[in-house]
PDB file of C-alpha atoms in Angstrom:
ATOM      1  CA  UNK A1193      13.021 -19.683 -13.383  1.00 73.00           C
ATOM      2  CA  UNK A1194      10.035 -17.963 -12.556  1.00 90.00           C
ATOM      3  CA  UNK A1195       6.543 -19.011 -13.755  1.00 87.00           C
ATOM      4  CA  UNK A1196       3.988 -16.467 -15.453  1.00 95.00           C
ATOM      5  CA  UNK A1197       0.812 -17.880 -14.560  1.00 97.00           C
ATOM      6  CA  UNK A1198      -2.279 -16.115 -16.376  1.00 98.00           C
ATOM      7  CA  UNK A1199      -5.181 -17.913 -16.609  1.00 98.00           C
ATOM      8  CA  UNK A1200      -4.435 -20.123 -14.733  1.00 98.00           C
ATOM      9  CA  UNK A1201      -6.206 -20.889 -11.200  1.00 98.00           C
ATOM     10  CA  UNK A1202      -4.348 -20.127  -8.390  1.00 98.00           C
ATOM     11  CA  UNK A1203      -3.414 -22.502  -5.812  1.00 97.00           C
ATOM     12  CA  UNK A1204      -5.073 -23.773  -3.134  1.00 97.00           C
ATOM     13  CA  UNK A1205      -4.052 -23.576   0.199  1.00 97.00           C
ATOM     14  CA  UNK A1206      -5.382 -22.789   4.065  1.00 98.00           C
ATOM     15  CA  UNK A1207      -3.360 -19.912   5.515  1.00 98.00           C
ATOM     16  CA  UNK A1208      -3.697 -19.875   8.976  1.00 97.00           C
ATOM     17  CA  UNK A1209      -3.924 -16.450  10.448  1.00 97.00           C
ATOM     18  CA  UNK A1210      -4.357 -14.920  13.873  1.00 95.00           C
ATOM     19  CA  UNK A1211      -6.865 -12.372  14.578  1.00 93.00           C
ATOM     20  CA  UNK A1212      -8.221 -10.875  18.079  1.00 92.00           C
ATOM     21  CA  UNK A1213      -5.753 -14.031  20.209  1.00 92.00           C
ATOM     22  CA  UNK A1214      -7.044 -17.046  18.221  1.00 95.00           C
ATOM     23  CA  UNK A1215      -6.022 -18.446  15.016  1.00 97.00           C
ATOM     24  CA  UNK A1216      -8.387 -18.710  12.172  1.00 97.00           C
ATOM     25  CA  UNK A1217      -8.532 -20.992   8.830  1.00 97.00           C
ATOM     26  CA  UNK A1218      -8.636 -18.205   6.127  1.00 98.00           C
ATOM     27  CA  UNK A1219      -8.433 -20.205   2.798  1.00 98.00           C
ATOM     28  CA  UNK A1220      -8.209 -19.712  -0.591  1.00 97.00           C
ATOM     29  CA  UNK A1221     -11.541 -19.774  -1.223  1.00 97.00           C
ATOM     30  CA  UNK A1222     -12.145 -17.558   0.749  1.00 98.00           C
ATOM     31  CA  UNK A1223      -9.948 -14.391  -0.316  1.00 98.00           C
ATOM     32  CA  UNK A1224     -10.504 -14.749  -4.418  1.00 98.00           C
ATOM     33  CA  UNK A1225     -13.787 -16.798  -4.408  1.00 98.00           C
ATOM     34  CA  UNK A1226     -16.059 -14.418  -6.711  1.00 98.00           C
ATOM     35  CA  UNK A1227     -14.164 -11.392  -6.732  1.00 98.00           C
ATOM     36  CA  UNK A1228     -11.492  -9.019  -8.521  1.00 98.00           C
ATOM     37  CA  UNK A1229      -8.289  -9.271  -6.043  1.00 98.00           C
ATOM     38  CA  UNK A1230      -5.153  -7.290  -6.456  1.00 98.00           C
ATOM     39  CA  UNK A1231      -2.334  -9.291  -4.973  1.00 98.00           C
ATOM     40  CA  UNK A1232       1.209  -8.070  -4.080  1.00 98.00           C
ATOM     41  CA  UNK A1233       4.264  -9.987  -2.745  1.00 96.00           C
ATOM     42  CA  UNK A1234       7.058  -9.603  -1.714  1.00 94.00           C
ATOM     43  CA  UNK A1235      10.233 -11.031   0.343  1.00 91.00           C
ATOM     44  CA  UNK A1236       9.371  -9.724   4.405  1.00 88.00           C
ATOM     45  CA  UNK A1237       7.593  -8.133   5.829  1.00 89.00           C
ATOM     46  CA  UNK A1238       9.626  -4.516   7.479  1.00 91.00           C
ATOM     47  CA  UNK A1239      11.687  -5.289   5.134  1.00 86.00           C
ATOM     48  CA  UNK A1240      12.980  -1.491   3.424  1.00 86.00           C
ATOM     49  CA  UNK A1241      11.463  -1.289  -0.146  1.00 85.00           C
ATOM     50  CA  UNK A1242       8.068  -3.533   1.230  1.00 83.00           C
ATOM     51  CA  UNK A1243       8.145  -0.749   3.793  1.00 85.00           C
ATOM     52  CA  UNK A1244       9.508   2.520   2.512  1.00 80.00           C
ATOM     53  CA  UNK A1245       7.497   1.979  -0.981  1.00 84.00           C
ATOM     54  CA  UNK A1246       5.621  -1.388  -1.400  1.00 93.00           C
ATOM     55  CA  UNK A1247       3.441  -1.585   0.563  1.00 93.00           C
ATOM     56  CA  UNK A1248       1.686   1.854   2.106  1.00 92.00           C
ATOM     57  CA  UNK A1249       2.215   2.471  -2.197  1.00 94.00           C
ATOM     58  CA  UNK A1250      -0.697   0.552  -2.440  1.00 96.00           C
ATOM     59  CA  UNK A1251      -2.486   0.883   0.257  1.00 95.00           C
ATOM     60  CA  UNK A1252      -2.538   4.899  -0.903  1.00 92.00           C
ATOM     61  CA  UNK A1253      -3.849   4.143  -4.313  1.00 96.00           C
ATOM     62  CA  UNK A1254      -6.753   1.624  -2.409  1.00 96.00           C
ATOM     63  CA  UNK A1255      -9.696   4.799  -2.975  1.00 94.00           C
ATOM     64  CA  UNK A1256      -8.529   4.192  -6.670  1.00 96.00           C
ATOM     65  CA  UNK A1257      -8.291   0.787  -6.983  1.00 98.00           C
ATOM     66  CA  UNK A1258     -11.824  -0.112  -5.193  1.00 97.00           C
ATOM     67  CA  UNK A1259     -13.260   3.142  -8.148  1.00 97.00           C
ATOM     68  CA  UNK A1260     -11.824   1.052 -10.403  1.00 98.00           C
ATOM     69  CA  UNK A1261     -14.087  -2.627  -9.246  1.00 98.00           C
ATOM     70  CA  UNK A1262     -10.961  -3.850  -6.611  1.00 98.00           C
ATOM     71  CA  UNK A1263     -12.925  -5.507  -3.852  1.00 98.00           C
ATOM     72  CA  UNK A1264      -9.697  -6.407  -2.101  1.00 98.00           C
ATOM     73  CA  UNK A1265      -6.098  -5.803  -2.026  1.00 98.00           C
ATOM     74  CA  UNK A1266      -4.101  -8.494  -0.300  1.00 98.00           C
ATOM     75  CA  UNK A1267      -0.243  -8.747   0.871  1.00 97.00           C
ATOM     76  CA  UNK A1268       1.153 -12.280   0.265  1.00 97.00           C
ATOM     77  CA  UNK A1269       4.343 -13.540   2.301  1.00 96.00           C
ATOM     78  CA  UNK A1270       6.584 -15.166   3.806  1.00 96.00           C
ATOM     79  CA  UNK A1271       6.739 -14.607   6.902  1.00 95.00           C
ATOM     80  CA  UNK A1272       4.130 -16.059   9.960  1.00 96.00           C
ATOM     81  CA  UNK A1273       0.945 -13.921  11.127  1.00 96.00           C
ATOM     82  CA  UNK A1274       2.910 -13.062  14.026  1.00 96.00           C
ATOM     83  CA  UNK A1275       5.797 -11.089  12.049  1.00 96.00           C
ATOM     84  CA  UNK A1276       2.379  -9.881   9.487  1.00 96.00           C
ATOM     85  CA  UNK A1277       0.470  -8.469  12.638  1.00 95.00           C
ATOM     86  CA  UNK A1278       2.583  -6.430  13.250  1.00 95.00           C
ATOM     87  CA  UNK A1279       4.068  -5.016  10.223  1.00 94.00           C
ATOM     88  CA  UNK A1280      -0.038  -4.037   9.474  1.00 94.00           C
ATOM     89  CA  UNK A1281       0.502  -2.653  13.064  1.00 93.00           C
ATOM     90  CA  UNK A1282       3.342   0.145  12.280  1.00 93.00           C
ATOM     91  CA  UNK A1283       2.191   0.873   8.079  1.00 92.00           C
ATOM     92  CA  UNK A1284      -0.060   1.930   7.200  1.00 81.00           C
ATOM     93  CA  UNK A1285      -2.229   0.057   6.317  1.00 90.00           C
ATOM     94  CA  UNK A1286      -5.838   0.240   7.137  1.00 92.00           C
ATOM     95  CA  UNK A1287      -6.961  -1.004   3.946  1.00 96.00           C
ATOM     96  CA  UNK A1288      -4.905  -4.250   2.429  1.00 97.00           C
ATOM     97  CA  UNK A1289      -5.275  -7.971   3.883  1.00 97.00           C
ATOM     98  CA  UNK A1290      -2.246  -9.675   4.468  1.00 97.00           C
ATOM     99  CA  UNK A1291      -1.934 -12.742   4.406  1.00 98.00           C
ATOM    100  CA  UNK A1292       1.407 -15.172   5.994  1.00 97.00           C
ATOM    101  CA  UNK A1293       2.230 -17.366   3.494  1.00 97.00           C
ATOM    102  CA  UNK A1294       3.868 -19.098   6.875  1.00 95.00           C
ATOM    103  CA  UNK A1295       5.552 -22.134   5.322  1.00 95.00           C
ATOM    104  CA  UNK A1296       5.418 -20.975   1.461  1.00 96.00           C
ATOM    105  CA  UNK A1297       2.178 -22.917   0.330  1.00 97.00           C
ATOM    106  CA  UNK A1298       0.946 -20.632  -2.221  1.00 98.00           C
ATOM    107  CA  UNK A1299       4.514 -18.566  -2.928  1.00 97.00           C
ATOM    108  CA  UNK A1300       5.465 -22.247  -3.974  1.00 97.00           C
ATOM    109  CA  UNK A1301       2.256 -22.885  -6.187  1.00 97.00           C
ATOM    110  CA  UNK A1302       2.304 -19.398  -7.630  1.00 97.00           C
ATOM    111  CA  UNK A1303       6.003 -20.381  -9.188  1.00 96.00           C
ATOM    112  CA  UNK A1304       7.915 -18.158  -7.106  1.00 96.00           C
ATOM    113  CA  UNK A1305       9.844 -19.783  -4.334  1.00 95.00           C
ATOM    114  CA  UNK A1306      13.011 -18.292  -4.675  1.00 92.00           C
ATOM    115  CA  UNK A1307      16.088 -18.475  -2.312  1.00 83.00           C
ATOM    116  CA  UNK A1308      17.616 -16.400  -0.328  1.00 82.00           C
ATOM    117  CA  UNK A1309      19.564 -18.539   2.036  1.00 73.00           C
ATOM    118  CA  UNK A1310      22.451 -15.768   1.012  1.00 72.00           C
ATOM    119  CA  UNK A1311      21.259 -13.202   3.475  1.00 75.00           C
ATOM    120  CA  UNK A1312      19.816 -16.008   6.308  1.00 72.00           C
ATOM    121  CA  UNK A1313      15.748 -15.076   5.406  1.00 72.00           C
ATOM    122  CA  UNK A1314      15.595 -19.092   3.714  1.00 76.00           C
ATOM    123  CA  UNK A1315      13.048 -19.683   1.027  1.00 90.00           C
ATOM    124  CA  UNK A1316      10.646 -16.340  -0.092  1.00 91.00           C
ATOM    125  CA  UNK A1317       8.091 -14.745  -2.266  1.00 94.00           C
ATOM    126  CA  UNK A1318      10.610 -13.420  -5.260  1.00 94.00           C
ATOM    127  CA  UNK A1319       8.262  -9.658  -5.344  1.00 96.00           C
ATOM    128  CA  UNK A1320       5.707  -9.959  -8.391  1.00 98.00           C
ATOM    129  CA  UNK A1321       2.260  -8.129  -8.552  1.00 98.00           C
ATOM    130  CA  UNK A1322      -1.665  -9.951 -10.295  1.00 98.00           C
ATOM    131  CA  UNK A1323      -5.017  -8.947 -10.767  1.00 98.00           C
ATOM    132  CA  UNK A1324      -7.077 -12.536  -9.758  1.00 98.00           C
ATOM    133  CA  UNK A1325     -10.487 -11.911 -11.200  1.00 98.00           C
ATOM    134  CA  UNK A1326     -12.522 -15.106  -9.673  1.00 98.00           C
ATOM    135  CA  UNK A1327     -10.009 -17.155  -8.896  1.00 98.00           C
ATOM    136  CA  UNK A1328      -7.623 -16.581 -12.226  1.00 98.00           C
ATOM    137  CA  UNK A1329      -4.860 -15.219 -12.770  1.00 98.00           C
ATOM    138  CA  UNK A1330      -5.738 -12.225 -15.138  1.00 98.00           C
ATOM    139  CA  UNK A1331      -2.088 -10.640 -15.110  1.00 98.00           C
ATOM    140  CA  UNK A1332       0.879 -10.520 -13.240  1.00 98.00           C
ATOM    141  CA  UNK A1333       3.809  -9.038 -13.471  1.00 98.00           C
ATOM    142  CA  UNK A1334       7.150 -10.613 -11.942  1.00 98.00           C
ATOM    143  CA  UNK A1335      10.565  -7.811 -11.480  1.00 97.00           C
ATOM    144  CA  UNK A1336      13.005  -9.209 -13.830  1.00 96.00           C
ATOM    145  CA  UNK A1337      15.512 -12.121 -12.557  1.00 92.00           C
ATOM    146  CA  UNK A1338      18.500  -9.676 -11.613  1.00 90.00           C
ATOM    147  CA  UNK A1339      20.966 -10.328  -8.646  1.00 86.00           C
ATOM    148  CA  UNK A1340      19.159  -7.339  -5.374  1.00 83.00           C
ATOM    149  CA  UNK A1341      15.656  -7.170  -4.995  1.00 87.00           C
ATOM    150  CA  UNK A1342      15.005  -5.520  -7.726  1.00 91.00           C
ATOM    151  CA  UNK A1343      11.537  -3.841  -8.020  1.00 95.00           C
ATOM    152  CA  UNK A1344      10.458  -2.042 -11.728  1.00 96.00           C
ATOM    153  CA  UNK A1345       7.067  -3.423 -12.202  1.00 97.00           C
ATOM    154  CA  UNK A1346       5.003  -4.821  -9.091  1.00 97.00           C
ATOM    155  CA  UNK A1347       4.706  -0.998  -7.366  1.00 97.00           C
ATOM    156  CA  UNK A1348       0.607   0.187  -7.308  1.00 97.00           C
ATOM    157  CA  UNK A1349       1.216   2.463 -10.474  1.00 97.00           C
ATOM    158  CA  UNK A1350       1.332  -0.124 -12.496  1.00 98.00           C
ATOM    159  CA  UNK A1351      -1.052  -2.063 -11.492  1.00 98.00           C
ATOM    160  CA  UNK A1352      -3.385   0.446 -10.898  1.00 98.00           C
ATOM    161  CA  UNK A1353      -2.192   1.784 -14.908  1.00 98.00           C
ATOM    162  CA  UNK A1354      -2.732  -1.211 -16.267  1.00 98.00           C
ATOM    163  CA  UNK A1355      -6.516  -2.028 -15.042  1.00 98.00           C
ATOM    164  CA  UNK A1356      -7.692   1.390 -15.709  1.00 98.00           C
ATOM    165  CA  UNK A1357      -5.118   4.688 -17.585  1.00 97.00           C
ATOM    166  CA  UNK A1358      -7.075   7.197 -16.548  1.00 97.00           C
ATOM    167  CA  UNK A1359      -7.860   6.341 -12.968  1.00 97.00           C
ATOM    168  CA  UNK A1360      -7.930   9.475 -10.900  1.00 94.00           C
ATOM    169  CA  UNK A1361      -5.030   8.610  -7.844  1.00 94.00           C
ATOM    170  CA  UNK A1362      -5.862  10.104  -4.782  1.00 92.00           C
ATOM    171  CA  UNK A1363      -4.837  13.406  -3.679  1.00 93.00           C
ATOM    172  CA  UNK A1364      -1.493  14.217  -0.880  1.00 93.00           C
ATOM    173  CA  UNK A1365      -2.433  17.006   1.250  1.00 96.00           C
ATOM    174  CA  UNK A1366      -0.582  17.846   4.402  1.00 97.00           C
ATOM    175  CA  UNK A1367      -1.612  21.270   6.229  1.00 97.00           C
ATOM    176  CA  UNK A1368       1.104  22.487   8.583  1.00 97.00           C
ATOM    177  CA  UNK A1369      -0.613  23.856  12.153  1.00 96.00           C
ATOM    178  CA  UNK A1370      -0.164  24.998  15.595  1.00 93.00           C
ATOM    179  CA  UNK A1371      -1.916  24.393  18.170  1.00 91.00           C
ATOM    180  CA  UNK A1372      -4.981  26.460  18.415  1.00 92.00           C
ATOM    181  CA  UNK A1373      -4.968  28.480  15.116  1.00 95.00           C
ATOM    182  CA  UNK A1374      -8.832  29.909  13.772  1.00 96.00           C
ATOM    183  CA  UNK A1375      -6.835  29.615  10.382  1.00 97.00           C
ATOM    184  CA  UNK A1376      -6.304  26.718  10.270  1.00 97.00           C
ATOM    185  CA  UNK A1377      -9.370  25.201  11.658  1.00 97.00           C
ATOM    186  CA  UNK A1378     -11.278  27.240   9.167  1.00 97.00           C
ATOM    187  CA  UNK A1379      -8.491  25.829   5.872  1.00 98.00           C
ATOM    188  CA  UNK A1380      -9.158  21.809   7.357  1.00 97.00           C
ATOM    189  CA  UNK A1381     -12.913  22.416   8.122  1.00 97.00           C
ATOM    190  CA  UNK A1382     -12.520  23.607   3.644  1.00 97.00           C
ATOM    191  CA  UNK A1383     -11.109  21.263   3.133  1.00 97.00           C
ATOM    192  CA  UNK A1384     -13.046  18.565   4.288  1.00 97.00           C
ATOM    193  CA  UNK A1385     -15.867  20.398   2.796  1.00 96.00           C
ATOM    194  CA  UNK A1386     -14.719  19.133  -0.248  1.00 95.00           C
ATOM    195  CA  UNK A1387     -13.884  16.353   0.542  1.00 92.00           C
ATOM    196  CA  UNK A1388      -9.982  16.101   0.621  1.00 93.00           C
ATOM    197  CA  UNK A1389      -7.900  13.875   3.033  1.00 90.00           C
ATOM    198  CA  UNK A1390      -5.058  15.656   4.793  1.00 95.00           C
ATOM    199  CA  UNK A1391      -2.268  14.702   6.583  1.00 94.00           C
ATOM    200  CA  UNK A1392      -2.551  17.681   9.391  1.00 96.00           C
ATOM    201  CA  UNK A1393       1.074  18.148  10.986  1.00 96.00           C
ATOM    202  CA  UNK A1394       1.009  20.231  14.029  1.00 95.00           C
ATOM    203  CA  UNK A1395       4.359  22.404  14.621  1.00 94.00           C
ATOM    204  CA  UNK A1396       5.927  23.152  17.730  1.00 91.00           C
ATOM    205  CA  UNK A1397       5.612  27.065  18.254  1.00 89.00           C
ATOM    206  CA  UNK A1398      10.113  26.558  18.820  1.00 89.00           C
ATOM    207  CA  UNK A1399      10.737  25.316  15.729  1.00 92.00           C
ATOM    208  CA  UNK A1400       7.723  26.581  13.369  1.00 90.00           C
ATOM    209  CA  UNK A1401       8.261  29.606  11.962  1.00 90.00           C
ATOM    210  CA  UNK A1402      11.988  27.568   9.930  1.00 92.00           C
ATOM    211  CA  UNK A1403      10.465  25.526   9.981  1.00 93.00           C
ATOM    212  CA  UNK A1404       7.199  26.851   7.535  1.00 94.00           C
ATOM    213  CA  UNK A1405      10.525  29.582   6.227  1.00 93.00           C
ATOM    214  CA  UNK A1406      12.018  26.439   5.160  1.00 95.00           C
ATOM    215  CA  UNK A1407       9.578  24.563   2.800  1.00 93.00           C
ATOM    216  CA  UNK A1408       7.275  27.462   1.729  1.00 94.00           C
ATOM    217  CA  UNK A1409       8.734  30.784   2.204  1.00 94.00           C
ATOM    218  CA  UNK A1410       6.036  31.718   4.806  1.00 93.00           C
ATOM    219  CA  UNK A1411       6.312  31.898   8.500  1.00 91.00           C
ATOM    220  CA  UNK A1412       2.469  31.904   9.534  1.00 93.00           C
ATOM    221  CA  UNK A1413       0.024  28.847   9.933  1.00 95.00           C
ATOM    222  CA  UNK A1414      -1.637  27.343   7.609  1.00 97.00           C
ATOM    223  CA  UNK A1415       0.702  25.847   4.816  1.00 97.00           C
ATOM    224  CA  UNK A1416      -1.374  23.875   3.030  1.00 97.00           C
ATOM    225  CA  UNK A1417       0.239  21.386   0.693  1.00 98.00           C
ATOM    226  CA  UNK A1418      -1.816  19.141  -2.588  1.00 97.00           C
ATOM    227  CA  UNK A1419       0.335  16.814  -4.085  1.00 95.00           C
ATOM    228  CA  UNK A1420       3.387  19.068  -4.167  1.00 94.00           C
ATOM    229  CA  UNK A1421       2.247  22.278  -5.147  1.00 96.00           C
ATOM    230  CA  UNK A1422       2.399  25.046  -2.524  1.00 97.00           C
ATOM    231  CA  UNK A1423      -1.521  26.679  -2.085  1.00 98.00           C
ATOM    232  CA  UNK A1424      -0.519  28.164   0.821  1.00 97.00           C
ATOM    233  CA  UNK A1425      -2.801  30.263   3.638  1.00 97.00           C
ATOM    234  CA  UNK A1426      -6.918  29.039   3.938  1.00 97.00           C
ATOM    235  CA  UNK A1427      -7.917  32.639   1.969  1.00 97.00           C
ATOM    236  CA  UNK A1428      -4.383  30.804  -0.120  1.00 97.00           C
ATOM    237  CA  UNK A1429      -7.306  28.029  -0.156  1.00 98.00           C
ATOM    238  CA  UNK A1430     -10.694  29.293  -0.096  1.00 97.00           C
ATOM    239  CA  UNK A1431      -9.647  31.036  -4.009  1.00 97.00           C
ATOM    240  CA  UNK A1432      -8.243  27.319  -5.162  1.00 97.00           C
ATOM    241  CA  UNK A1433     -10.921  25.971  -3.535  1.00 96.00           C
ATOM    242  CA  UNK A1434     -13.395  28.051  -5.400  1.00 94.00           C
TER     243      UNK A1434
END
């Protein structure tokens, strides 16, 4: 039976972490004392849901969490520090503190250690998230106890909505461009001027027309998308931002 630990202190645990080729001890006091912390815990590094959805969205929403009083976001998994470090390199995880609970001590203390022997995983963490203030659990979102690996309530959006239902989320911006294109450079400059963070997707001459035609209905670069909406060229973007 999974345990809801709201109102209780997090377990007193020391994590063995590898940084800059040296061993380092990190305690729960280091991570939680005097801080407001969001924690999400998951069955394992490199596993599908963890890599495709759980971790990336927390990383993406990190600025919104920070703007709403969260000091840090921790990802806990029953994996060793080498695995967690490699997973961090493989993911967009620059805003996340990876916590290797290799022995499962923290997870067991949270009442979240489960048997995954049927998958060859051994003991792992059940998927959950929690908001912790100065070491005390204020809120937990625990996935339902059902077969498989449910992912319904421990996601980043649910946690952010609990903290502030009106929180502004970062805009998702993509610029499809071509190398050496002055109009592309103008579009990027406009976005930077307005404080937008964006992903640039430069397209090779051999495929650019087909790709742009397929996604935007237009053949010229740049083509800018904001939050799933086609804005268009640099001139269209300037008009949109005016």
